Structure formats: C-alpha cells, structure tokens
Short mmCIF file of C-alpha atoms and ligand atoms in Angstrom, two decimals:
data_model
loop_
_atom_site.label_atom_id
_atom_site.label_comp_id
_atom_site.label_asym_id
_atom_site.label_seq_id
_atom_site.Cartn_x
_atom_site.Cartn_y
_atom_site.Cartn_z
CA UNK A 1 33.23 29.62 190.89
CA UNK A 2 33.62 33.49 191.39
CA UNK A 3 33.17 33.62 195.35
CA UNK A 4 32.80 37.08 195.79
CA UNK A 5 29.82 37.32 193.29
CA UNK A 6 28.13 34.46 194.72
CA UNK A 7 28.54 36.06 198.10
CA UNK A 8 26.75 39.07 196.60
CA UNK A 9 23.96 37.59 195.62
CA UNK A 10 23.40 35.28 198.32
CA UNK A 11 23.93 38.14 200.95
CA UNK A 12 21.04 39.95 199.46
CA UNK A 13 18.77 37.14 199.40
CA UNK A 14 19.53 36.15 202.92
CA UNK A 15 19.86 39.63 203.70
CA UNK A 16 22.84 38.87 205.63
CA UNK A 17 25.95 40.85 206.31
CA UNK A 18 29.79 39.65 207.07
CA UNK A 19 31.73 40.87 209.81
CA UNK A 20 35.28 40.34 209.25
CA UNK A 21 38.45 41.14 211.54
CA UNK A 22 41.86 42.69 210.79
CA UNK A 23 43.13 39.49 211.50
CA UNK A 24 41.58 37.66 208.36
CA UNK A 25 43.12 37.23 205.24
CA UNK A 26 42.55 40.37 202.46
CA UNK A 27 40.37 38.79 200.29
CA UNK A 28 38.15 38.14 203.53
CA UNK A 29 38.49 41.20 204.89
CA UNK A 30 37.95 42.97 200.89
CA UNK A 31 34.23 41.51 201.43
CA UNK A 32 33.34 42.65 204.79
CA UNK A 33 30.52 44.99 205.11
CA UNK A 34 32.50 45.89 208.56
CA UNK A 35 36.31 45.47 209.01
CA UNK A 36 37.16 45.74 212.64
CA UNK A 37 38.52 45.14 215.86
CA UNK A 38 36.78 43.27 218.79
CA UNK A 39 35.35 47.03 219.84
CA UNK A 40 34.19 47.59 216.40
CA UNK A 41 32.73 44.81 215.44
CA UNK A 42 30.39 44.25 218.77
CA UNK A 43 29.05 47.58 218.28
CA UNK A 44 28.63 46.80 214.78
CA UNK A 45 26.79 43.48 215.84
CA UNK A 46 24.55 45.35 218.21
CA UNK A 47 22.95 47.70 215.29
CA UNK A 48 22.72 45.96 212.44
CA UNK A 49 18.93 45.07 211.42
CA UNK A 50 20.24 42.45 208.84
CA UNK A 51 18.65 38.89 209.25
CA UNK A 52 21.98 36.92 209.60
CA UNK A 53 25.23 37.27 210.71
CA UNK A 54 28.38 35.97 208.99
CA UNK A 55 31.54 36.46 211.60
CA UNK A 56 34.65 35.85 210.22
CA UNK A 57 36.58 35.92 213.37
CA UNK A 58 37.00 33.80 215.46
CA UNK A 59 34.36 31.50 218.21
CA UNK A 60 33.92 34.17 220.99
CA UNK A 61 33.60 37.05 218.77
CA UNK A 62 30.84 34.87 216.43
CA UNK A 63 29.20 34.08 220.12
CA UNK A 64 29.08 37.55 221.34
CA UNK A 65 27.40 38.64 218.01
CA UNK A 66 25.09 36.15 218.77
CA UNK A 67 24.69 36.87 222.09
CA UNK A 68 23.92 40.30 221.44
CA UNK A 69 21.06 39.48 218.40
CA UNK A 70 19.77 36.47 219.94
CA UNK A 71 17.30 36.38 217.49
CA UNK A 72 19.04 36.28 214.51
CA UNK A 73 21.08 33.52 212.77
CA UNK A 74 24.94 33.88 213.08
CA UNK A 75 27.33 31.74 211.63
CA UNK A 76 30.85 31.23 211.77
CA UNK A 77 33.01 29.98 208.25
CA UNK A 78 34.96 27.63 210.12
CA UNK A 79 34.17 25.59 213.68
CA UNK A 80 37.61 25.25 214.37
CA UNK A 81 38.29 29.08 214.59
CA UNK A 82 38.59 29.10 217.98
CA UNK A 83 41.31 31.69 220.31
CA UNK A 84 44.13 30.18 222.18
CA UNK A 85 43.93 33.42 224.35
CA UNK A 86 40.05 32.34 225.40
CA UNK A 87 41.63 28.58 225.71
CA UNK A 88 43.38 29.86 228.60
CA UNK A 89 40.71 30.15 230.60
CA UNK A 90 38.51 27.41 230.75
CA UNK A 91 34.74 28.36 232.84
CA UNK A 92 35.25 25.57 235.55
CA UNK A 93 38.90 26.47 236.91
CA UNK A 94 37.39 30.26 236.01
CA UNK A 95 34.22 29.46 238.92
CA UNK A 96 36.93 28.14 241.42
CA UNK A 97 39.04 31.13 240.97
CA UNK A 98 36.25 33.95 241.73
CA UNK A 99 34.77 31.49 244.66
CA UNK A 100 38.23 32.00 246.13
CA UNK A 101 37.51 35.76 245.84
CA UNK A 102 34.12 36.59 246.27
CA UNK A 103 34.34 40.00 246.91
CA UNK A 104 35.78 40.96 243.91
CA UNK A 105 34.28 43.14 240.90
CA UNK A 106 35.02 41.12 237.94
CA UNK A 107 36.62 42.34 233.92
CA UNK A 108 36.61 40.22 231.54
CA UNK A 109 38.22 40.62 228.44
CA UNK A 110 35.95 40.37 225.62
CA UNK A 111 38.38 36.85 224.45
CA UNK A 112 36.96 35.27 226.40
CA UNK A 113 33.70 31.75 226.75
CA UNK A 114 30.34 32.88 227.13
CA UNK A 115 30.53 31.04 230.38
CA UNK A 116 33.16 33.27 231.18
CA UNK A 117 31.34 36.38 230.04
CA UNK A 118 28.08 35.11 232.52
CA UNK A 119 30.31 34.97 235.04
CA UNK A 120 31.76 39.25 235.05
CA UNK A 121 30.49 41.52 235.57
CA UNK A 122 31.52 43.49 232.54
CA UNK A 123 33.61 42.91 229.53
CA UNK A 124 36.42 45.33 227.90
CA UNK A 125 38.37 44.83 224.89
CA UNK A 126 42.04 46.54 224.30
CA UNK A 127 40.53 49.60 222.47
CA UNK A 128 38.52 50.65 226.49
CA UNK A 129 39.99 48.32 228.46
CA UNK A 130 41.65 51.80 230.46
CA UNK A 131 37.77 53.47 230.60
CA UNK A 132 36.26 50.48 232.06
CA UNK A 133 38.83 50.13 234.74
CA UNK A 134 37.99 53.35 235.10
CA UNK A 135 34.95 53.38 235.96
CA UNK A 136 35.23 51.06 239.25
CA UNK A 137 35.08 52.97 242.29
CA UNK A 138 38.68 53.41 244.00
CA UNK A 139 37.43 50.88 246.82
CA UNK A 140 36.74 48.34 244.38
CA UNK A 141 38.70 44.96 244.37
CA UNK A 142 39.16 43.67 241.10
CA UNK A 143 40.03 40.65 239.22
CA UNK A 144 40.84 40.77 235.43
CA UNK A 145 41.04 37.74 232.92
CA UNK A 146 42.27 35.97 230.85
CA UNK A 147 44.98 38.06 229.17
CA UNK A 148 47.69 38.62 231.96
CA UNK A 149 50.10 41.03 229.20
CA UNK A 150 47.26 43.04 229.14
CA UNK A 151 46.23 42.65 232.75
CA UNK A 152 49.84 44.13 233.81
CA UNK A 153 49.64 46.83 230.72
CA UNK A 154 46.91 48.22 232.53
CA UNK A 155 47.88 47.78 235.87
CA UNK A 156 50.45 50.59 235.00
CA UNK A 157 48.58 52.83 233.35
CA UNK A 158 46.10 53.02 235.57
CA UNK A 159 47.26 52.31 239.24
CA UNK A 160 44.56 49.96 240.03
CA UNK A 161 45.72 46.24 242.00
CA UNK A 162 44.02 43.81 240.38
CA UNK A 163 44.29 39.91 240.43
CA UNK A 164 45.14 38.66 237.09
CA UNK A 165 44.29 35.26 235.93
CA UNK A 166 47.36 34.18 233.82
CA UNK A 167 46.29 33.25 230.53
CA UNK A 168 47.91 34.83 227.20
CA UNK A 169 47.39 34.41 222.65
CA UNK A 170 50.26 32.78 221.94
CA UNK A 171 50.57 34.74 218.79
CA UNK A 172 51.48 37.75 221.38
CA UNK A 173 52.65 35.98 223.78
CA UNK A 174 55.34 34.58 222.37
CA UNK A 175 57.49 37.64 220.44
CA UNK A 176 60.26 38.86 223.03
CA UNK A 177 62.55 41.47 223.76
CA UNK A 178 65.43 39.48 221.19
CA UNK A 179 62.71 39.91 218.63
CA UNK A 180 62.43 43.37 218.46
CA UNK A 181 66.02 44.20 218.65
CA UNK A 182 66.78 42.41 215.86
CA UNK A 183 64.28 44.08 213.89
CA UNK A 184 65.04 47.67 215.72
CA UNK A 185 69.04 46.82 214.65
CA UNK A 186 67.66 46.38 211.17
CA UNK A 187 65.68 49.21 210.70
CA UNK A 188 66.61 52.31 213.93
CA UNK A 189 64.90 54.70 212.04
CA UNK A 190 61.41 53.06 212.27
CA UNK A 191 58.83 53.72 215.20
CA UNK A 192 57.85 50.75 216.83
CA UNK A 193 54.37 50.35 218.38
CA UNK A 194 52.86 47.41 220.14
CA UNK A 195 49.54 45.20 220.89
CA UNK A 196 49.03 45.32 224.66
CA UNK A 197 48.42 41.85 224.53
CA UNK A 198 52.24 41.39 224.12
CA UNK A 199 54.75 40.96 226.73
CA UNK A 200 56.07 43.59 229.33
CA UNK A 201 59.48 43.42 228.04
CA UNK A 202 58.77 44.07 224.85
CA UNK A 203 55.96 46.89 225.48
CA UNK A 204 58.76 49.33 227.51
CA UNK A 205 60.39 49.54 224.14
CA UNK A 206 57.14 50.39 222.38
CA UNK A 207 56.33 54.72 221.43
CA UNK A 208 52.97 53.65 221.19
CA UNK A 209 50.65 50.76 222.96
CA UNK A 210 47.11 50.19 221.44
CA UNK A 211 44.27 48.32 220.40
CA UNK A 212 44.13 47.21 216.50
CA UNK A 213 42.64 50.33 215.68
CA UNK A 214 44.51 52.55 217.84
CA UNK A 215 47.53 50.97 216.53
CA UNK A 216 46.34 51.62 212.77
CA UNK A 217 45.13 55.46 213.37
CA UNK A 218 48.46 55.60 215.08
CA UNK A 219 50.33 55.01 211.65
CA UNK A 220 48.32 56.92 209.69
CA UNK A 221 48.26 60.24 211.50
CA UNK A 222 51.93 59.94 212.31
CA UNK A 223 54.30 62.22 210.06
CA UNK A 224 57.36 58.97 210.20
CA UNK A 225 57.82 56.58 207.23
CA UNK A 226 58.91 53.78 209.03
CA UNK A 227 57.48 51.42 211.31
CA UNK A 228 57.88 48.26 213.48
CA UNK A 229 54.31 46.83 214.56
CA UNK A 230 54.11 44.25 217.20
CA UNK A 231 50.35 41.94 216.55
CA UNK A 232 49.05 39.70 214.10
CA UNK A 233 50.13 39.85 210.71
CA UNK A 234 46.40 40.60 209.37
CA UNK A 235 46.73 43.93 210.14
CA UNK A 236 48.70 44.90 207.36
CA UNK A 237 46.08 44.71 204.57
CA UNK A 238 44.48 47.67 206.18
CA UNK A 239 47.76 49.60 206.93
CA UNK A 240 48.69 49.08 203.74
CA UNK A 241 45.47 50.41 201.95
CA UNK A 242 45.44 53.59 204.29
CA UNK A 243 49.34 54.04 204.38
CA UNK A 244 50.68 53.45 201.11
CA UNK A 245 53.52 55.54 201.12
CA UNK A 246 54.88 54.49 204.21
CA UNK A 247 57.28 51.31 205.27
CA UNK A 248 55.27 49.24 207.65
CA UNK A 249 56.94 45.83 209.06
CA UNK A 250 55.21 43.43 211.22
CA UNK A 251 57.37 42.24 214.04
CA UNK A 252 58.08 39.01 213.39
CA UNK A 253 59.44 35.80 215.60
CA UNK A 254 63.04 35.57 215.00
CA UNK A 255 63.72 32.03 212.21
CA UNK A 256 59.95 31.93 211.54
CA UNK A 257 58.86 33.10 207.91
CA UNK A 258 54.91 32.84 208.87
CA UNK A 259 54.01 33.94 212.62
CA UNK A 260 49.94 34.50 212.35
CA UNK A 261 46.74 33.44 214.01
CA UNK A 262 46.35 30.23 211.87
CA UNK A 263 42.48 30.33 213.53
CA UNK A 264 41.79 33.47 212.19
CA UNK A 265 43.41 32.50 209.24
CA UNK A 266 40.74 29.72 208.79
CA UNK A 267 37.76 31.71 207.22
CA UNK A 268 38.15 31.71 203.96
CA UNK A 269 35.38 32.72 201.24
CA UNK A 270 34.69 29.35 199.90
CA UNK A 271 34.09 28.45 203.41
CA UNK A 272 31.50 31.96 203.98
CA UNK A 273 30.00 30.98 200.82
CA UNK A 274 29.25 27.82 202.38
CA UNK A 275 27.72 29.10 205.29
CA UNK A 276 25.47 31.47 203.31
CA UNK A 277 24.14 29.10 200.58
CA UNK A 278 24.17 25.51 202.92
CA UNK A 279 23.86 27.59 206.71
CA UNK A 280 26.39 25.18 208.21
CA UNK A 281 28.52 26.32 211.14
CA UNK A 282 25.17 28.34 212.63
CA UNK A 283 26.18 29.37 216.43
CA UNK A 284 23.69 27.60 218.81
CA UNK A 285 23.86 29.19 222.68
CA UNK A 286 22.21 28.23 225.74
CA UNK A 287 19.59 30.59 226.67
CA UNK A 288 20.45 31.17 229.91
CA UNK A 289 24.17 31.41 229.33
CA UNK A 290 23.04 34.25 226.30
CA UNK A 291 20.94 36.32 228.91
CA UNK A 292 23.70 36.07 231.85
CA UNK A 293 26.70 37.00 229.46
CA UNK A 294 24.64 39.65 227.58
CA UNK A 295 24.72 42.17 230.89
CA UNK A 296 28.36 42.45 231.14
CA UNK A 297 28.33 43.12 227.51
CA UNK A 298 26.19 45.74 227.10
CA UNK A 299 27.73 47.40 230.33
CA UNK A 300 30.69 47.72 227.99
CA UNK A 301 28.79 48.91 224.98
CA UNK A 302 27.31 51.72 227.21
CA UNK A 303 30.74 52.70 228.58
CA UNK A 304 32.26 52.84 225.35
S1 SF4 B 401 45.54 36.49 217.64
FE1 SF4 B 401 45.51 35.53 219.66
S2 SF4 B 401 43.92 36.64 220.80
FE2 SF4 B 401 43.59 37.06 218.60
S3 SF4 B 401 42.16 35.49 217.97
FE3 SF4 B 401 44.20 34.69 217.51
S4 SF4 B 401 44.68 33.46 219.33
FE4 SF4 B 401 42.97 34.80 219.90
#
C-alpha cells in the first residue's frame, strides 16, 4: 500500500492534519503539515480549525493538543509513545512535593502529565523557558520540574533560585563530558552546540545552548561548515534539508551505533494511517484535568 497517498486522501476526508516532531523519523516528518518543536507545535495546535488531530510525538505533546482543542478528536500513532523525561515525575510524589512548599510559584516544563500541568501554574518549553522565568516578579519563590539539566541551565542564565525537582530524558541525560571530547578530538574544527536538556558538564563546552529550533536556525545562519550537535538524532532530517552544504554530526554515546528516542521513533505511517482510516489510539482526558491544565498552558502561549 502507498502510505503517503492513502494519508492524502484520508486527511481530506477527515479533514485532519498531522503534527509531527523533529524527533520522528523523515518519512514521518516528510508528511507533516507542521514540523516542530514542543513551542511550535502547541501554537500550531491552538490555531488550527481542522477537525482532527494526528500528533506524531509523543503522549504529553498528543495530550496538550488535546487539551488545548478539547473539542476535537486527537490521536496519537502509537500508545506506547510515551517520554521518559515526563516518567520522571509522576503527579502523586509531584502533589507531595509542592505541599511541602506551598508558597511557591510553580513552572512546569511542557514534558510533562496533564496532572502535572493542573498542578503549575504555567508551562515553558526550552525555546521560552528564559521569558517565562522572566516574567515572575523578583520576590517570587519558584519551583521548576521535571527536567533538572534544564532547571540548572536556567538557573545560570537567569539568576533566579529555584527548587528543581530532579527528573531528566535519558536520551540527554545520559551523553557526558567523555562523549564530546571524543567527538571534539575527531573533528576540532567543528562548532559544537547543545540541547539544554543535557548535562552541565557537557553544556560549558557548548558555543551555543538552545531549543530544537534555536539549535537548527543556529546552523543555518552560521558562516562554519562543521558541527557537533548534542539532542536527538531526529533532528538531522531537517538540518540536513536546510544545510546541505554543511558537515553536521550528532553527538553520539561513545560504543553505541543508534542513541535515539526509540518512543518517538514509534510513529510510523502505517501506524498514522491506522489512526486516520480505523481512529484507534484517540486521546481521551478527564474534563476537569483538561480545564485545570489548560490555564498554565495558555499563560505560556500568551507569553510566547
Ligand atoms: S527525547 Fe527525551 S524528552 Fe524528548 S520525547 Fe524522548 S524521552 Fe522525552
């Protein structure tokens, strides 16, 4: 069966779109009527007047889509695409946490439950994580979950204390300082630039620190050929496409030849053609969990 056409012809009659992240594999994201980042994609979500939703992302992005068009149908390819980063913080040791500290403002990042979500009072993803820190008055006490890497990242830009609850991706999470040396010993020439979610020791080497998109507009609209990027392999469909011309490595875990988000890697388009022509995998929400998480999201969306 030719996928793609099918997927055509059953987005118009459903009059559905698919939302795809960098993170996906190409043919996935080759389909997507918006490529994006976390950012990207929720504003994305927020606008679009089609009837359904196909996210292929992962669970909490599918969930805030839904979340924000609670009236619509959203569907994910595959249940099992869930984030190891959002694992980290599950909404019951998340409750106990913020009863310990009750007078604190509360961030979440946007990996993150719905439960989680209902519980802050506004979410941020790496591309304005730094504005919505921002825009909490200095006297402010604040608390920011799950990802602790990125927690600390902006710690230091910014000045502000803030608790941290330590969870982490393990995709990240795991590439150290060894990692990039071997690959800067390799190739000194190339610029290497780095996913906040990634460790301390291994952002002080970075020239650059950004979201997925920064970290792609960062490549094309700098003059070097060579670079070192520290995230998830996805990425380089895109940075290939715009960059052709330049040499563009992934950081990669030392002995291991694939290091990727095997959840995002789960959508696949016999999987979205499934959930366009059978509507499995629909994304059913509490109502009151929708309403309570859909504040902190739109406080982002208006910040942004
Ligand atoms: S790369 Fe990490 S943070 Fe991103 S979806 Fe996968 S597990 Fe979650």
């Amino acid at each position: 069966m030719d996928f793609v056409k099918e997927i055509e012809v059953l987005k118009k009659e459903k009059k559905a779109v698919i939302l795809a992240h960098y993170y996906t594999l190409p043919e996935v994201q080759e389909i997507a009527d918006c490529l994006g980042d976390s950012l990207a994609l929720a504003q994305y979500a927020e606008k679009t007047d089609a009837e359904t939703i196909v996210f292929a992302g992962v669970h909490f992005m599918a969930e805030t889509a839904k979340i924000l068009n609670p009236e619509k149908r959203v569907f994910i390819p595959d249940m099992g695409s869930r984030c190891s980063l959002a694992d980290t913080c599950p909404a019951k040791e998340f409750a106990e946490f913020l009863k310990e500290n009750p007078d604190h403002k509360v961030i979440s990042y946007i990996n993150c439950s719905a439960e989680v979500k209902a519980m802050s009072d506004v979410i941020c993803t790496s591309g304005n994580a730094e504005r919505i820190v921002g825009s909490f008055g200095e006297g402010d006490k604040l608390i920011f979950a799950p990802d602790e890497n990125l927690g600390s990242f902006l710690v230091k830009k910014t000045g502000r204390q803030m608790l941290l609850w330590n969870g982490g991706c393990h995709v990240h999470f795991k590439l150290d300082e060894e990692d990039y040396k071997e690959a800067a010993k390799a190739y000194p020439e190339a610029v290497f630039i780095a996913h906040p979610e990634c460790r301390e020791s291994l952002l002080k080497h970075a020239a650059f620190v950004g979201s997925t998109t920064a970290l792609i507009k960062y490549v094309e609209n700098n003059d070097a050929p060579m670079f070192i990027v520290a995230t998830e392999e996805g990425i380089m469909h895109e940075l290939s496409r715009r960059c052709p011309s330049k040499k563009i490595m992934i950081l990669k875990k030392r002995e291991r030849k694939v290091y990727n988000c095997a959840y995002m890697k789960l959508n696949n388009l016999q999987k979205i053609h499934a959930c366009l022509k059978d509507e499995v995998n629909e994304i059913i929400m509490d109502r009151e969990i929708m309403e309570k998480a859909r504040k902190p999201i739109m406080r982002m969306l208006s910040l942004s």
